[in-house]
Coordinates of C-alpha atoms in Angstrom, one line a residue:
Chain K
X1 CA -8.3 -31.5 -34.2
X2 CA -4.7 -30.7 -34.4
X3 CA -4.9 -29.6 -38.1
X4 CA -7.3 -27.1 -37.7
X5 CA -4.7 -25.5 -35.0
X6 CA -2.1 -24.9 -37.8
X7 CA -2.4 -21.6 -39.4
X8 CA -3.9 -20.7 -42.5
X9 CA -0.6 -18.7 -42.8
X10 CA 1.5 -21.9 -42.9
X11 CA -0.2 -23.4 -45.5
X12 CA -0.3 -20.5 -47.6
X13 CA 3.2 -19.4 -47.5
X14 CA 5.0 -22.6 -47.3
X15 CA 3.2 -22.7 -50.9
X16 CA 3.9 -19.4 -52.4
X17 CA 7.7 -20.1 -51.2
X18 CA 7.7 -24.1 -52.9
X19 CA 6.4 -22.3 -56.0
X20 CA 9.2 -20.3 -56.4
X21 CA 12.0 -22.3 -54.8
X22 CA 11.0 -25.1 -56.9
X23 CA 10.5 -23.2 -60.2
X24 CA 14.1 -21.7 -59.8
X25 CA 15.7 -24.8 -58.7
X26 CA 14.2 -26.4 -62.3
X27 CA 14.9 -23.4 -64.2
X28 CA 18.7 -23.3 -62.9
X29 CA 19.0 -27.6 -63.6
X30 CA 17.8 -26.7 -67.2
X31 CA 20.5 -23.7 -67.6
X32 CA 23.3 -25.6 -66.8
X33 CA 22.4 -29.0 -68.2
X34 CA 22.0 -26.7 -71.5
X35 CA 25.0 -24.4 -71.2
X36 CA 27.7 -26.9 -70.2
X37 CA 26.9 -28.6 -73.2
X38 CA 26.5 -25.1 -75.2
X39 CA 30.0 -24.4 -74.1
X40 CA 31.2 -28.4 -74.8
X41 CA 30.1 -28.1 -78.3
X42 CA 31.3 -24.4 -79.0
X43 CA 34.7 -25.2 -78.4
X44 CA 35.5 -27.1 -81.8
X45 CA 32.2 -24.9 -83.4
X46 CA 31.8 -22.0 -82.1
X47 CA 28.9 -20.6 -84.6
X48 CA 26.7 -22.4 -82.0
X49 CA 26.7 -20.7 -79.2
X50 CA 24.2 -17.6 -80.1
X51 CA 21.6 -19.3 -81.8
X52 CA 21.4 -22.1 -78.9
X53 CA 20.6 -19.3 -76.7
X54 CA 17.2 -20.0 -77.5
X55 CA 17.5 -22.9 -75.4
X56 CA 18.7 -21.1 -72.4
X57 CA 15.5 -18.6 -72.7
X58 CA 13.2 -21.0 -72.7
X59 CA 14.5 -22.6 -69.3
X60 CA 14.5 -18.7 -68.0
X61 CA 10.8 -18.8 -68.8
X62 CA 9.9 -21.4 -66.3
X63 CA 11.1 -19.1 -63.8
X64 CA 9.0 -16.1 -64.8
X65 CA 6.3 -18.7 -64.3
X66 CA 7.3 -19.0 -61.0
X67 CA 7.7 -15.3 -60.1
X68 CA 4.7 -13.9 -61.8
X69 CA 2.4 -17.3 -60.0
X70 CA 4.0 -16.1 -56.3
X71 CA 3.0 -12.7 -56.8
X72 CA -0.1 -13.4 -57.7
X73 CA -0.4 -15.9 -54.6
X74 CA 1.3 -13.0 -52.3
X75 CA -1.5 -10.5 -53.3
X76 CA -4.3 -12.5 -51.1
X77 CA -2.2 -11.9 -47.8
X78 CA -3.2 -9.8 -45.5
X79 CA -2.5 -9.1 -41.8
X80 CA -5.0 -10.1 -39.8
X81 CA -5.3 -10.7 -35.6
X82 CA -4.8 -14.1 -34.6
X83 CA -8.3 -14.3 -32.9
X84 CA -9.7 -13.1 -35.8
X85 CA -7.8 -15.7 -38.1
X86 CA -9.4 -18.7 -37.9
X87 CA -12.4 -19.2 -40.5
X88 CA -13.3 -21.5 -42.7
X89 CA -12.7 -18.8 -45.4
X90 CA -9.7 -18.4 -44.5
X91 CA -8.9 -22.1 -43.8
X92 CA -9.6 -22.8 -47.7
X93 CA -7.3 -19.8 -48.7
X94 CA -4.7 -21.4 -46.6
X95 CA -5.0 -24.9 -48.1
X96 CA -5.6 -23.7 -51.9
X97 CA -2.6 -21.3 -52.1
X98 CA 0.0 -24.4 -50.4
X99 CA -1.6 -27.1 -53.3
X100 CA -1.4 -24.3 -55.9
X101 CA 2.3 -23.2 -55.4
X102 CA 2.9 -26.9 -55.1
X103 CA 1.5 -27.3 -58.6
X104 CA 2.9 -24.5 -60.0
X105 CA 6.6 -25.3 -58.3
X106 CA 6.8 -28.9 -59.5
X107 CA 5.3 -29.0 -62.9
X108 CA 8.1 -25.8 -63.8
X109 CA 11.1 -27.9 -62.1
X110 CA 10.0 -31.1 -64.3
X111 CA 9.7 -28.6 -67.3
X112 CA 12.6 -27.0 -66.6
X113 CA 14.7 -30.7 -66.4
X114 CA 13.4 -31.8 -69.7
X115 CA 13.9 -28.2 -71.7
X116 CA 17.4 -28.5 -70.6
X117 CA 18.2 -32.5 -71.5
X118 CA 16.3 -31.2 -74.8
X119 CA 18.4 -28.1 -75.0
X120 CA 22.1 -30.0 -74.6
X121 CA 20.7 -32.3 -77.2
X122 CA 19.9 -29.5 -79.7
X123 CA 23.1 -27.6 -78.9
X124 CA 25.3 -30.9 -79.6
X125 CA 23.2 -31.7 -82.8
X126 CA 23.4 -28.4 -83.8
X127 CA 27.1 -28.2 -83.7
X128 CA 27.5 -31.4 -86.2
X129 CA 24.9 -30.5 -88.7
X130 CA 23.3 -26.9 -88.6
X131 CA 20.3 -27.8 -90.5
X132 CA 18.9 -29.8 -87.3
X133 CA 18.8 -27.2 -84.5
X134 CA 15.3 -26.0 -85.8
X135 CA 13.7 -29.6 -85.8
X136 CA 14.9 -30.8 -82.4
X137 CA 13.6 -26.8 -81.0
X138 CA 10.1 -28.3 -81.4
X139 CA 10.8 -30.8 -79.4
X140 CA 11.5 -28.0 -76.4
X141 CA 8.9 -26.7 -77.5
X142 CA 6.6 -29.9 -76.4
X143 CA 8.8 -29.8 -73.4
X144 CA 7.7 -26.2 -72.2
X145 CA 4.5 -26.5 -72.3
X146 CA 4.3 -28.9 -69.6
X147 CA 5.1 -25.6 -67.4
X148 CA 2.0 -23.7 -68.7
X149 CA -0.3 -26.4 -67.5
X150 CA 1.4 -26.2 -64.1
X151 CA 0.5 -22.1 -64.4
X152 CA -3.2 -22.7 -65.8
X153 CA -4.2 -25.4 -63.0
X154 CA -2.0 -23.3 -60.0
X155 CA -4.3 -20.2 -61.3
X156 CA -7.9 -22.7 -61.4
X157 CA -7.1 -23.7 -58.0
X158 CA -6.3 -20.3 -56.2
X159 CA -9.1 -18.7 -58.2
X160 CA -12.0 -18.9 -56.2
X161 CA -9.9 -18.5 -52.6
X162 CA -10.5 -15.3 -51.2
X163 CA -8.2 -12.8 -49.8
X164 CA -7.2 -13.5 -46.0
X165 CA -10.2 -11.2 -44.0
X166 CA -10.8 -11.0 -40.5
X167 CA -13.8 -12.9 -38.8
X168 CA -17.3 -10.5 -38.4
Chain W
X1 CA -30.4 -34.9 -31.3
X2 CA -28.2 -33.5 -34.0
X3 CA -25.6 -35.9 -35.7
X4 CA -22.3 -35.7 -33.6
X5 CA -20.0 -36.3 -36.8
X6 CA -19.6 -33.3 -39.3
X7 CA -20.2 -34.2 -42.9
X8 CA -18.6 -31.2 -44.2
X9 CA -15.5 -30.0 -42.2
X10 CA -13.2 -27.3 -42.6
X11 CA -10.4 -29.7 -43.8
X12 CA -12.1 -31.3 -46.8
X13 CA -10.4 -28.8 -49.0
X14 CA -6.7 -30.3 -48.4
X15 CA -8.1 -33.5 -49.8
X16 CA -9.5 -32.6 -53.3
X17 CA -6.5 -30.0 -53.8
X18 CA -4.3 -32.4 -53.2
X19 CA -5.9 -34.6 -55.8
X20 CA -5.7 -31.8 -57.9
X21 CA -2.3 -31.1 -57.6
X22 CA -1.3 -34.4 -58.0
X23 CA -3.2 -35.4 -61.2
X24 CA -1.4 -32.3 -63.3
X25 CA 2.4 -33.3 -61.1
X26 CA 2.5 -36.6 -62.0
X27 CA 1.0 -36.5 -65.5
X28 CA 3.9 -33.7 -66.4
X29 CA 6.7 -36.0 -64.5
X30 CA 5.7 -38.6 -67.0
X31 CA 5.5 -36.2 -69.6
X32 CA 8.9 -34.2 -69.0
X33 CA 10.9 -38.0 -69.0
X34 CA 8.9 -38.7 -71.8
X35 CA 9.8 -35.6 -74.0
X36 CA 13.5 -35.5 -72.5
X37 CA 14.6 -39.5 -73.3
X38 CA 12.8 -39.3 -76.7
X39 CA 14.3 -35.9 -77.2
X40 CA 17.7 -37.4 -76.9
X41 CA 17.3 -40.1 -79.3
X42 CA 15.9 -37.8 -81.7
X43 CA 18.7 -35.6 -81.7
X44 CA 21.4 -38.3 -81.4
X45 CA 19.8 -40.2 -84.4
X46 CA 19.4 -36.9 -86.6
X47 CA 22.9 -36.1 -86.6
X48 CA 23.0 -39.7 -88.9
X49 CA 19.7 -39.4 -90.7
X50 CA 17.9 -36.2 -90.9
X51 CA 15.4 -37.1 -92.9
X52 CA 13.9 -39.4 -90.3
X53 CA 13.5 -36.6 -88.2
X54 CA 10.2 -35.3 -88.5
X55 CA 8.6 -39.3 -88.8
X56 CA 10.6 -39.6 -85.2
X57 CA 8.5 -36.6 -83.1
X58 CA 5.4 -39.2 -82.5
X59 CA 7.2 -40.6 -79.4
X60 CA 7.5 -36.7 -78.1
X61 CA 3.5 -35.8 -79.1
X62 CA 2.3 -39.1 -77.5
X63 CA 4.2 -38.1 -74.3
X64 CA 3.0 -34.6 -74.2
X65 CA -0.7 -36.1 -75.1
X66 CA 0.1 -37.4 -71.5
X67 CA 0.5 -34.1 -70.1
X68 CA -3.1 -33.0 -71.6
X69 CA -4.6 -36.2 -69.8
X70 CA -3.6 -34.9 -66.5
X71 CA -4.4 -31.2 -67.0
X72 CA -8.0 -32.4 -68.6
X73 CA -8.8 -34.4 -64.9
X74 CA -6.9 -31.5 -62.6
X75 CA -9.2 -29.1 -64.2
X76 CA -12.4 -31.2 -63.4
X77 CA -11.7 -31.2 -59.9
X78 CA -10.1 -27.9 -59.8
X79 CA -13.8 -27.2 -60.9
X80 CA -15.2 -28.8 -57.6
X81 CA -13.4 -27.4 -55.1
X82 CA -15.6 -25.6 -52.7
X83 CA -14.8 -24.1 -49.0
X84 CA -17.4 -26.1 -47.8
X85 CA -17.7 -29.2 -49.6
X86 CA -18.3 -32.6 -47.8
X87 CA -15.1 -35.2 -47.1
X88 CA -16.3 -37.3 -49.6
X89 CA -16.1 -35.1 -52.0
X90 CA -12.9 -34.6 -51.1
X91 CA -11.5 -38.0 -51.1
X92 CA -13.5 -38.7 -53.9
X93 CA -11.0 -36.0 -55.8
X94 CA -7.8 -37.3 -54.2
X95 CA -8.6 -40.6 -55.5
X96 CA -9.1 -39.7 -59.4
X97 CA -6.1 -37.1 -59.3
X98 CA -3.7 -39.9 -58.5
X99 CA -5.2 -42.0 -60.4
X100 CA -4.6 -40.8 -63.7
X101 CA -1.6 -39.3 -62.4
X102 CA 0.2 -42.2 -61.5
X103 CA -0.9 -43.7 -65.0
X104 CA 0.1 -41.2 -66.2
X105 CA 3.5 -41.5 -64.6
X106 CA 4.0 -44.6 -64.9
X107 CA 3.4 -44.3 -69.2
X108 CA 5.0 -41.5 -69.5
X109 CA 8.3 -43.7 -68.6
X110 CA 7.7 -45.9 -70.8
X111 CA 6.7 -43.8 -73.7
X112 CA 10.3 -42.4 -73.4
X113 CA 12.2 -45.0 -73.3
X114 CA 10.4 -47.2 -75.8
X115 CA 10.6 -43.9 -77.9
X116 CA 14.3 -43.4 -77.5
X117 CA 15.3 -47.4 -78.2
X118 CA 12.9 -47.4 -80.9
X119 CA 13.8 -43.9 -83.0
X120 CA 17.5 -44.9 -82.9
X121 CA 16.7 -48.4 -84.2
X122 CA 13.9 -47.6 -87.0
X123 CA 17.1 -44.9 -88.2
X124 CA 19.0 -48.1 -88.9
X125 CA 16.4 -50.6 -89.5
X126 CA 13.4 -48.8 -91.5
X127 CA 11.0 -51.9 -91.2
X128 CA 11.2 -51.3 -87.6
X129 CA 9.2 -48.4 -87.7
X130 CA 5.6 -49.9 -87.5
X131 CA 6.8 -52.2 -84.4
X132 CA 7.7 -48.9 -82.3
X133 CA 4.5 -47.1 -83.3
X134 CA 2.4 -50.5 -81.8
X135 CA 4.5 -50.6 -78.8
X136 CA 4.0 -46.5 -77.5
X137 CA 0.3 -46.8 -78.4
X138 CA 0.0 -50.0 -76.0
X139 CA 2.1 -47.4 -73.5
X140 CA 0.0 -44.7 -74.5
X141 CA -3.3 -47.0 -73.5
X142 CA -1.9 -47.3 -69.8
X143 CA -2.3 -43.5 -69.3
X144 CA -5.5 -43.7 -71.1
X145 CA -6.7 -46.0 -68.4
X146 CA -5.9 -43.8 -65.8
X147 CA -8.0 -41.2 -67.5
X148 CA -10.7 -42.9 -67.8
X149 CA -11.2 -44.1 -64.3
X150 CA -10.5 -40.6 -62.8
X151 CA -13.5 -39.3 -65.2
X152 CA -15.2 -41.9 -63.8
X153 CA -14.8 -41.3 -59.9
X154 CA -14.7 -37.5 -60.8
X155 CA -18.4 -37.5 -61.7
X156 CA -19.3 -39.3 -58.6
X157 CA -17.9 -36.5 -56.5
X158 CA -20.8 -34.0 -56.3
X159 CA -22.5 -34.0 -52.8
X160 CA -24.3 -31.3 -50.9
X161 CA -23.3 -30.4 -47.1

């Protein structure tokens, strides 16, 4: 079977690197969706810019996912000799860490995207009414939650896959 | 004579993870354009009537109720992944992740932009209000169909090797 002559190493670190690549990417779309506007609106009301800031955390956040998921992913490799490589323990680590980083790495970059639409939203109603920017915030706040499931099911699915470990 | 085709390969696991995956990805894509195009109607439509405001989140909670139908079905079969579990199971899991996360998807979009059109028209045109509530609950129903068939397939997936 050609599949089975891919390495367990593929799988796992072409997921630990989608679930940070793809968390950044949707953390940086949500930073500058959020600060161009930010900066837009600021020019004729510049009282907005530090409380919007807020915004620009809680697209940061998606990205601390991200880190804190591939470290914990990165903590179940281990070197181990090729001949030795290929069980089926090790085959299920492979294939649970790629699906996991790939969980974690989307669900953060479709967070991050809707945080930072939300964000620009709040920055430019802020800056015609002040009294808004606290209602529309828990609207980002239904928007970053969608990261945390990403986190919660990435951590479910690489829970039970043991660390890479040499045949007996 | 033993039984030349294996029941329970190595590869099953790619299957039901990728069910897995896919159930909670989809259901938050959904959710995200959901939140985000309601989101911007909200905030457009405050500026003018901010006392609509809070009557104008249902469109955002219904599209992050989305979110909670994928994560409930991803952490079923999160539950039933095994290193050796038969193919069946696994298929079994790929099938009910994408299908309640393509419902989900799929009424997630149109949560948000029934959401958007209909917060910035119910700001002008109170009476509207009820009509936009009918039409996201009969967008809300579509995801709930998804749910209910990956339940359904999900508790068919136990086998033994």
């Amino acid at each position: 079977m050609i599949i089975l002559t891919a390495s367990p190493y593929l799988w796992a670190l072409f997921g630990i690197a989608l679930c940070i690549g793809l968390s950044v990417v949707g953390a940086a779309w949500g930073i500058f969706i959020t600060g161009s506007s930010i900066l837009g609106g600021a020019v004729k009301a510049p009282r907005i810019k530090t409380k919007n800031l807020i915004s620009i955390i809680f697209c940061e956040v998606v990205a601390i996912y991200g880190v804190i998921m591939a470290i914990v992913f990165s903590a179940k490799l281990q070197n181990i000799d090729s001949k030795d490589l290929y069980t089926p323990s090790n085959y299920f680590t492979g294939y649970a860490l790629f699906w996991g980083g790939i969980t974690v790495g989307f669900c953060n970059l479709f967070c991050g995207i809707a945080v930072g639409i939300t964000g620009s939203t709040a920055a430019l109603a802020d800056a015609q009414d002040p009294a808004l920017f606290v209602k529309i915030l828990v609207v980002e706040i239904f928007g970053s939650i969608l990261g945390l499931f990403g986190l919660i099911i990435g951590l479910l699915q690489t829970g039970r896959a043991g660390e890479f470990a040499a045949a007996k | 004579m033993a039984d030349p085709v294996d029941y329970c390969p190595v590869y099953s696991p790619i299957f039901g993870a990728l069910g897995c995956t896919s159930a909670i990805v989809f259901a938050c894509f959904g959710a995200a354009y959901g939140t985000a195009k309601s989101g911007v109607g909200l905030s457009v439509m405050g500026v003018l009537r901010p006392d609509m405001i809070m009557k104008s989140i249902v469109p955002i909670v219904m599209a992050g109720i989305i979110g909670i139908y994928g994560l409930v079905v991803s952490v079923l079969i999160s539950d039933g992944l095994k290193q050796k579990m038969p193919l069946y199971t696994g298929f079994i899991q790929l099938g009910a992740g994408l299908s309640v996360g393509l419902a989900g998807l799929a009424a997630g979009f149109a949560i948000g932009v029934v959401g958007d059109a209909g917060v910035r028209a119910s700001a002008q045109q109170p009476r509207l209000y009820v009509g936009m509530i009918l039409i996201l609950i009969f967008a809300e129903v579509l995801g709930l169909y998804g749910l209910i068939v990956g339940l359904i397939l999900n508790t068919k997936s136990s086998g033994t090797c």
